[in-house]
Amino acid sequence: MRFSAPIRRLAVALAIVVPASALAQKPAKDEAEPFFDKGPIHELRLVVPLESESALRSAPREYAQFELWVDGKKLGTGGVKLKGAAGSFREYDDLPAFTVRLDKFDGKERLHGLEKFHLNNSVQDESRLCEWLGSEVFRSAGDPAPRVGHALVKLNDRKLGLYVLKEGVDERFLARWFGGTKGNLYDGGFCQDVDAELERDVSGGPKDRSDLAALREACHEADMTVRWAKLEPLVELAPFVRFMALEELLGHWDGYTINANNYRLFVPRGGKARFLPHGMDQLFGDPAASVLDMPFPLLSSSVMKRPEWRKLYRRELKEQLPRIDPKALARKLEPVQARLQSAFAKWDKEAARVQEERYRELLQRIAERHTFLESEIAAPEPKPLVLKPGVAVEIKNWRAHSEVDDARVEREPDDGHEWLIVGCGASARCVAGFRRGLLLDRGRYRLQANAHFANVEALDEEGQPKGGVSLRISGAIADEAHSGSGRRDLTFEFEIEHETADVELVLELRAKAGSLRVPADSLRLTRLR
């Protein structure tokens, strides 16, 4: 259906049966299995010649030739590049993270059969255990996830420290989990939802990306009833709902379910899409993070807005909760931690001491998380926010959201108010702001805010919302968007036709340059009827 100004309409769906089939199979054992299971923590030395060092400084995302030495012996040559996004990327002369391809530059040797692997610097996880733990939980549920180990890493003669070594998601990985590579594997990139032009890592499916285009078309369908019907033949929904539940239970706030980030998408030729977890280095950060809030990503929000699928999601939460039982996870972590300490303490006693402290803190957060979840999962469905007609109510607890890595999205006190701040970075593309999910009942509503903006140059992109400063709900087009400098009272009206609906309120800056400031207490919602 369409949104028409000034009234916007939200629909509630008809019942659709969720498919129960799953693509993944039990992965066959391979040469790398003993290494990831109980193998040694290797010392890996990356020998990078001067020419490659210069290349990695100037073009860090491009592969450069290097030699890999393992425990003092040369294994072979290959390609290495720097990896990481906002928060984890470090330059070559700092504490870089790496992606290694041993098949590059005619490399022939493999590390325990691995052709591609990652060496993560763990600057956001001093325990070095979150990635291992997340992989263990997903794989214990039968869901495809890369295996994780550890290594002591040197860059030429410079000690970098204890790194997380993670299996690459490549043709070999797909063959183990899915029985073949006939399909397209897409990289979710940095905060890119499934409607973006995702980078393709494996090209075994349609060369014209028609598989991704079909998913994009379905997700852009404004009428939720039609969207659900289009999604059913495109996505393995039962495994996806389990994927959502596991990400939420783990507190993986930077994954697809919550943040449209850190994921891989495999679409087998003629089959349904499967999501794979990635970037799980910040688990259990907030033990009290709700698993019942409305997420904004296109697919996870589509699940939560459909009553039948939301029930399936809640059932998965209950069924998967035992996988993060504190005692069970502690038993799994104990031997891994012992191996880390045995190797790391010989390299750097002080860093090993800090790692031990972070390990203890992780165990505590897991216990706190489990206690919170037991209570929340047992709770009834959230009730809609009930507003008296004609009374403007302040909406609090807005969360920052950015689709680019250089935008400024902050809160700061000033002149007796808390201000929500959004500013453009050097990339000349800012799509950022604040969002708030709400459950509302039937009625017509008006959202309002007082916007102060300066030097805003609108960013207008085909198929995207209006450029400039705007106020709207997710899935709708703003009545107006402002550029330049000034102060405006923003308003946006919408209507909910059915008994209840989850909506996401959006305060947004889409600009090439400029900044936006909004007093938090000016963000108000009024029920009109």
Tab-separated table of N, CA and C in Angstrom, residues 333-422:
chain	number	residue	atom	x	y	z
A	333	LEU	N	34.354	-22.497	28.485
A	333	LEU	CA	35.390	-21.472	28.418
A	333	LEU	C	36.643	-21.834	29.205
A	334	GLU	N	36.495	-22.600	30.260
A	334	GLU	CA	37.625	-22.866	31.163
A	334	GLU	C	38.846	-23.449	30.453
A	335	PRO	N	38.715	-24.514	29.639
A	335	PRO	CA	39.913	-25.042	28.976
A	335	PRO	C	40.482	-24.090	27.929
A	336	VAL	N	39.630	-23.315	27.278
A	336	VAL	CA	40.112	-22.335	26.301
A	336	VAL	C	40.929	-21.259	27.010
A	337	GLN	N	40.404	-20.786	28.131
A	337	GLN	CA	41.118	-19.772	28.904
A	337	GLN	C	42.453	-20.299	29.414
A	338	ALA	N	42.488	-21.533	29.836
A	338	ALA	CA	43.742	-22.125	30.328
A	338	ALA	C	44.792	-22.153	29.219
A	339	ARG	N	44.387	-22.503	28.004
A	339	ARG	CA	45.316	-22.522	26.870
A	339	ARG	C	45.824	-21.120	26.562
A	340	LEU	N	44.927	-20.138	26.602
A	340	LEU	CA	45.330	-18.760	26.329
A	340	LEU	C	46.352	-18.274	27.343
A	341	GLN	N	46.066	-18.507	28.605
A	341	GLN	CA	46.970	-18.033	29.649
A	341	GLN	C	48.331	-18.708	29.569
A	342	SER	N	48.327	-19.986	29.271
A	342	SER	CA	49.586	-20.729	29.184
A	342	SER	C	50.494	-20.146	28.108
A	343	ALA	N	49.910	-19.764	26.971
A	343	ALA	CA	50.713	-19.223	25.872
A	343	ALA	C	50.981	-17.728	26.032
A	344	PHE	N	49.965	-16.987	26.442
A	344	PHE	CA	50.061	-15.526	26.476
A	344	PHE	C	51.000	-15.036	27.573
A	345	ALA	N	50.963	-15.694	28.722
A	345	ALA	CA	51.790	-15.263	29.850
A	345	ALA	C	53.276	-15.316	29.519
A	346	LYS	N	53.654	-16.200	28.618
A	346	LYS	CA	55.064	-16.297	28.223
A	346	LYS	C	55.468	-15.120	27.331
A	347	TRP	N	54.505	-14.529	26.686
A	347	TRP	CA	54.768	-13.401	25.778
A	347	TRP	C	54.721	-12.066	26.496
A	348	ASP	N	53.666	-11.877	27.289
A	348	ASP	CA	53.421	-10.571	27.905
A	348	ASP	C	52.627	-10.785	29.189
A	349	LYS	N	53.326	-10.812	30.318
A	349	LYS	CA	52.671	-11.126	31.590
A	349	LYS	C	51.608	-10.098	31.957
A	350	GLU	N	51.880	-8.818	31.731
A	350	GLU	CA	50.917	-7.787	32.102
A	350	GLU	C	49.659	-7.878	31.241
A	351	ALA	N	49.834	-8.057	29.935
A	351	ALA	CA	48.672	-8.201	29.055
A	351	ALA	C	47.884	-9.457	29.399
A	352	ALA	N	48.589	-10.521	29.793
A	352	ALA	CA	47.914	-11.756	30.191
A	352	ALA	C	47.110	-11.544	31.469
A	353	ARG	N	47.634	-10.724	32.374
A	353	ARG	CA	46.903	-10.426	33.612
A	353	ARG	C	45.606	-9.674	33.300
A	354	VAL	N	45.687	-8.707	32.399
A	354	VAL	CA	44.490	-7.957	32.006
A	354	VAL	C	43.475	-8.882	31.334
A	355	GLN	N	43.969	-9.768	30.488
A	355	GLN	CA	43.070	-10.712	29.815
A	355	GLN	C	42.346	-11.590	30.824
A	356	GLU	N	43.032	-12.024	31.859
A	356	GLU	CA	42.408	-12.840	32.910
A	356	GLU	C	41.301	-12.058	33.612
A	357	GLU	N	41.535	-10.781	33.882
A	357	GLU	CA	40.513	-9.946	34.517
A	357	GLU	C	39.282	-9.814	33.617
A	358	ARG	N	39.515	-9.601	32.333
A	358	ARG	CA	38.384	-9.449	31.410
A	358	ARG	C	37.616	-10.762	31.256
A	359	TYR	N	38.303	-11.855	31.351
A	359	TYR	CA	37.647	-13.169	31.328
A	359	TYR	C	36.697	-13.300	32.513
A	360	ARG	N	37.152	-12.923	33.698
A	360	ARG	CA	36.296	-12.982	34.892
A	360	ARG	C	35.095	-12.046	34.741
A	361	GLU	N	35.327	-10.881	34.171
A	361	GLU	CA	34.224	-9.938	33.959
A	361	GLU	C	33.210	-10.494	32.954
A	362	LEU	N	33.700	-11.170	31.933
A	362	LEU	CA	32.803	-11.784	30.947
A	362	LEU	C	31.918	-12.829	31.608
A	363	LEU	N	32.487	-13.662	32.452
A	363	LEU	CA	31.688	-14.665	33.161
A	363	LEU	C	30.600	-14.001	33.998
A	364	GLN	N	30.937	-12.878	34.628
A	364	GLN	CA	29.960	-12.170	35.449
A	364	GLN	C	28.835	-11.602	34.581
A	365	ARG	N	29.182	-11.044	33.428
A	365	ARG	CA	28.159	-10.482	32.533
A	365	ARG	C	27.251	-11.575	31.985
A	366	ILE	N	27.814	-12.736	31.705
A	366	ILE	CA	26.995	-13.857	31.227
A	366	ILE	C	25.968	-14.243	32.285
A	367	ALA	N	26.413	-14.324	33.538
A	367	ALA	CA	25.496	-14.682	34.628
A	367	ALA	C	24.396	-13.638	34.779
A	368	GLU	N	24.767	-12.365	34.715
A	368	GLU	CA	23.781	-11.293	34.842
A	368	GLU	C	22.806	-11.310	33.662
A	369	ARG	N	23.340	-11.573	32.488
A	369	ARG	CA	22.493	-11.628	31.294
A	369	ARG	C	21.460	-12.740	31.406
A	370	HIS	N	21.889	-13.902	31.835
A	370	HIS	CA	20.986	-15.041	31.943
A	370	HIS	C	19.880	-14.762	32.954
A	371	THR	N	20.229	-14.157	34.071
A	371	THR	CA	19.228	-13.822	35.089
A	371	THR	C	18.187	-12.861	34.524
A	372	PHE	N	18.647	-11.841	33.824
A	372	PHE	CA	17.721	-10.878	33.226
A	372	PHE	C	16.814	-11.546	32.201
A	373	LEU	N	17.393	-12.386	31.351
A	373	LEU	CA	16.623	-13.007	30.278
A	373	LEU	C	15.568	-13.968	30.806
A	374	GLU	N	15.897	-14.694	31.857
A	374	GLU	CA	14.904	-15.602	32.438
A	374	GLU	C	13.631	-14.845	32.785
A	375	SER	N	13.798	-13.641	33.322
A	375	SER	CA	12.648	-12.836	33.707
A	375	SER	C	11.941	-12.244	32.494
A	376	GLU	N	12.710	-11.671	31.563
A	376	GLU	CA	12.072	-10.999	30.431
A	376	GLU	C	11.379	-11.985	29.497
A	377	ILE	N	11.998	-13.126	29.247
A	377	ILE	CA	11.408	-14.092	28.325
A	377	ILE	C	10.102	-14.656	28.877
A	378	ALA	N	10.007	-14.735	30.201
A	378	ALA	CA	8.783	-15.238	30.827
A	378	ALA	C	7.682	-14.184	30.889
A	379	ALA	N	8.032	-12.933	30.631
A	379	ALA	CA	7.058	-11.847	30.739
A	379	ALA	C	6.070	-11.888	29.580
A	380	PRO	N	4.869	-11.347	29.773
A	380	PRO	CA	3.891	-11.294	28.678
A	380	PRO	C	4.330	-10.301	27.616
A	381	GLU	N	3.635	-10.317	26.491
A	381	GLU	CA	3.937	-9.386	25.412
A	381	GLU	C	3.820	-7.940	25.899
A	382	PRO	N	4.704	-7.068	25.436
A	382	PRO	CA	4.617	-5.656	25.831
A	382	PRO	C	3.267	-5.057	25.455
A	383	LYS	N	2.785	-4.155	26.287
A	383	LYS	CA	1.528	-3.479	26.000
A	383	LYS	C	1.803	-2.188	25.236
A	384	PRO	N	0.886	-1.788	24.381
A	384	PRO	CA	1.103	-0.555	23.611
A	384	PRO	C	1.091	0.676	24.504
A	385	LEU	N	1.812	1.696	24.063
A	385	LEU	CA	1.801	2.979	24.753
A	385	LEU	C	0.434	3.628	24.537
A	386	VAL	N	-0.264	3.926	25.627
A	386	VAL	CA	-1.603	4.510	25.543
A	386	VAL	C	-1.499	6.004	25.823
A	387	LEU	N	-1.930	6.812	24.872
A	387	LEU	CA	-1.871	8.267	24.998
A	387	LEU	C	-3.277	8.854	25.023
A	388	LYS	N	-3.457	9.878	25.838
A	388	LYS	CA	-4.725	10.597	25.841
A	388	LYS	C	-4.780	11.520	24.625
A	389	PRO	N	-5.893	11.543	23.926
A	389	PRO	CA	-6.002	12.407	22.746
A	389	PRO	C	-5.703	13.867	23.079
A	390	GLY	N	-4.885	14.487	22.239
A	390	GLY	CA	-4.583	15.905	22.388
A	390	GLY	C	-3.470	16.243	23.350
A	391	VAL	N	-2.880	15.250	24.013
A	391	VAL	CA	-1.816	15.500	24.993
A	391	VAL	C	-0.471	15.082	24.403
A	392	ALA	N	0.454	16.028	24.264
A	392	ALA	CA	1.788	15.736	23.727
A	392	ALA	C	2.657	15.129	24.822
A	393	VAL	N	3.220	13.963	24.562
A	393	VAL	CA	4.031	13.236	25.544
A	393	VAL	C	5.472	13.139	25.040
A	394	GLU	N	6.419	13.467	25.921
A	394	GLU	CA	7.832	13.364	25.558
A	394	GLU	C	8.211	11.898	25.366
A	395	ILE	N	8.892	11.609	24.279
A	395	ILE	CA	9.364	10.259	23.988
A	395	ILE	C	10.856	10.192	24.306
A	396	LYS	N	11.218	9.345	25.238
A	396	LYS	CA	12.605	9.246	25.695
A	396	LYS	C	13.267	7.978	25.135
A	397	ASN	N	14.524	7.816	25.497
A	397	ASN	CA	15.299	6.606	25.165
A	397	ASN	C	15.483	6.410	23.664
A	398	TRP	N	15.813	7.473	22.971
A	398	TRP	CA	16.163	7.373	21.559
A	398	TRP	C	17.558	6.779	21.441
A	399	ARG	N	17.763	5.949	20.434
A	399	ARG	CA	19.086	5.345	20.230
A	399	ARG	C	19.736	5.919	18.979
A	400	ALA	N	21.049	6.056	19.054
A	400	ALA	CA	21.807	6.572	17.922
A	400	ALA	C	21.797	5.565	16.780
A	401	HIS	N	21.794	6.080	15.569
A	401	HIS	CA	21.818	5.217	14.378
A	401	HIS	C	22.601	5.914	13.281
A	402	SER	N	23.499	5.172	12.627
A	402	SER	CA	24.268	5.738	11.527
A	402	SER	C	24.531	4.673	10.478
A	403	GLU	N	24.411	5.053	9.221
A	403	GLU	CA	24.726	4.155	8.117
A	403	GLU	C	26.125	4.408	7.565
A	404	VAL	N	26.838	5.361	8.140
A	404	VAL	CA	28.208	5.665	7.717
A	404	VAL	C	29.100	5.664	8.949
A	405	ASP	N	30.405	5.490	8.733
A	405	ASP	CA	31.285	5.338	9.886
A	405	ASP	C	31.940	6.628	10.356
A	406	ASP	N	31.680	7.764	9.686
A	406	ASP	CA	32.338	8.995	10.127
A	406	ASP	C	31.358	10.072	10.581
A	407	ALA	N	30.094	9.730	10.742
A	407	ALA	CA	29.119	10.704	11.230
A	407	ALA	C	29.257	10.877	12.742
A	408	ARG	N	28.963	12.061	13.209
A	408	ARG	CA	28.923	12.324	14.644
A	408	ARG	C	27.482	12.162	15.116
A	409	VAL	N	27.247	11.226	16.023
A	409	VAL	CA	25.907	10.988	16.560
A	409	VAL	C	26.062	10.871	18.072
A	410	GLU	N	25.708	11.939	18.784
A	410	GLU	CA	26.009	12.015	20.218
A	410	GLU	C	24.885	12.696	20.985
A	411	ARG	N	24.960	12.551	22.298
A	411	ARG	CA	24.116	13.304	23.222
A	411	ARG	C	25.028	14.198	24.053
A	412	GLU	N	24.571	15.423	24.334
A	412	GLU	CA	25.377	16.266	25.208
A	412	GLU	C	24.473	17.284	25.903
A	413	PRO	N	24.804	17.620	27.171
A	413	PRO	CA	24.011	18.616	27.897
A	413	PRO	C	24.409	20.030	27.482
A	414	ASP	N	23.422	20.931	27.430
A	414	ASP	CA	23.702	22.325	27.095
A	414	ASP	C	22.479	23.164	27.442
A	415	ASP	N	22.720	24.234	28.178
A	415	ASP	CA	21.654	25.185	28.496
A	415	ASP	C	20.462	24.516	29.177
A	416	GLY	N	20.761	23.576	30.070
A	416	GLY	CA	19.704	22.920	30.828
A	416	GLY	C	18.953	21.841	30.097
A	417	HIS	N	19.354	21.535	28.880
A	417	HIS	CA	18.701	20.494	28.089
A	417	HIS	C	19.710	19.417	27.707
A	418	GLU	N	19.190	18.216	27.443
A	418	GLU	CA	19.999	17.228	26.745
A	418	GLU	C	19.716	17.417	25.263
A	419	TRP	N	20.797	17.515	24.481
A	419	TRP	CA	20.663	17.712	23.046
A	419	TRP	C	21.087	16.463	22.300
A	420	LEU	N	20.345	16.139	21.251
A	420	LEU	CA	20.726	15.074	20.333
A	420	LEU	C	21.469	15.731	19.174
A	421	ILE	N	22.708	15.291	18.940
A	421	ILE	CA	23.596	15.943	17.981
A	421	ILE	C	23.899	14.996	16.826
A	422	VAL	N	23.777	15.491	15.607
A	422	VAL	CA	24.160	14.733	14.412
A	422	VAL	C	25.002	15.648	13.534
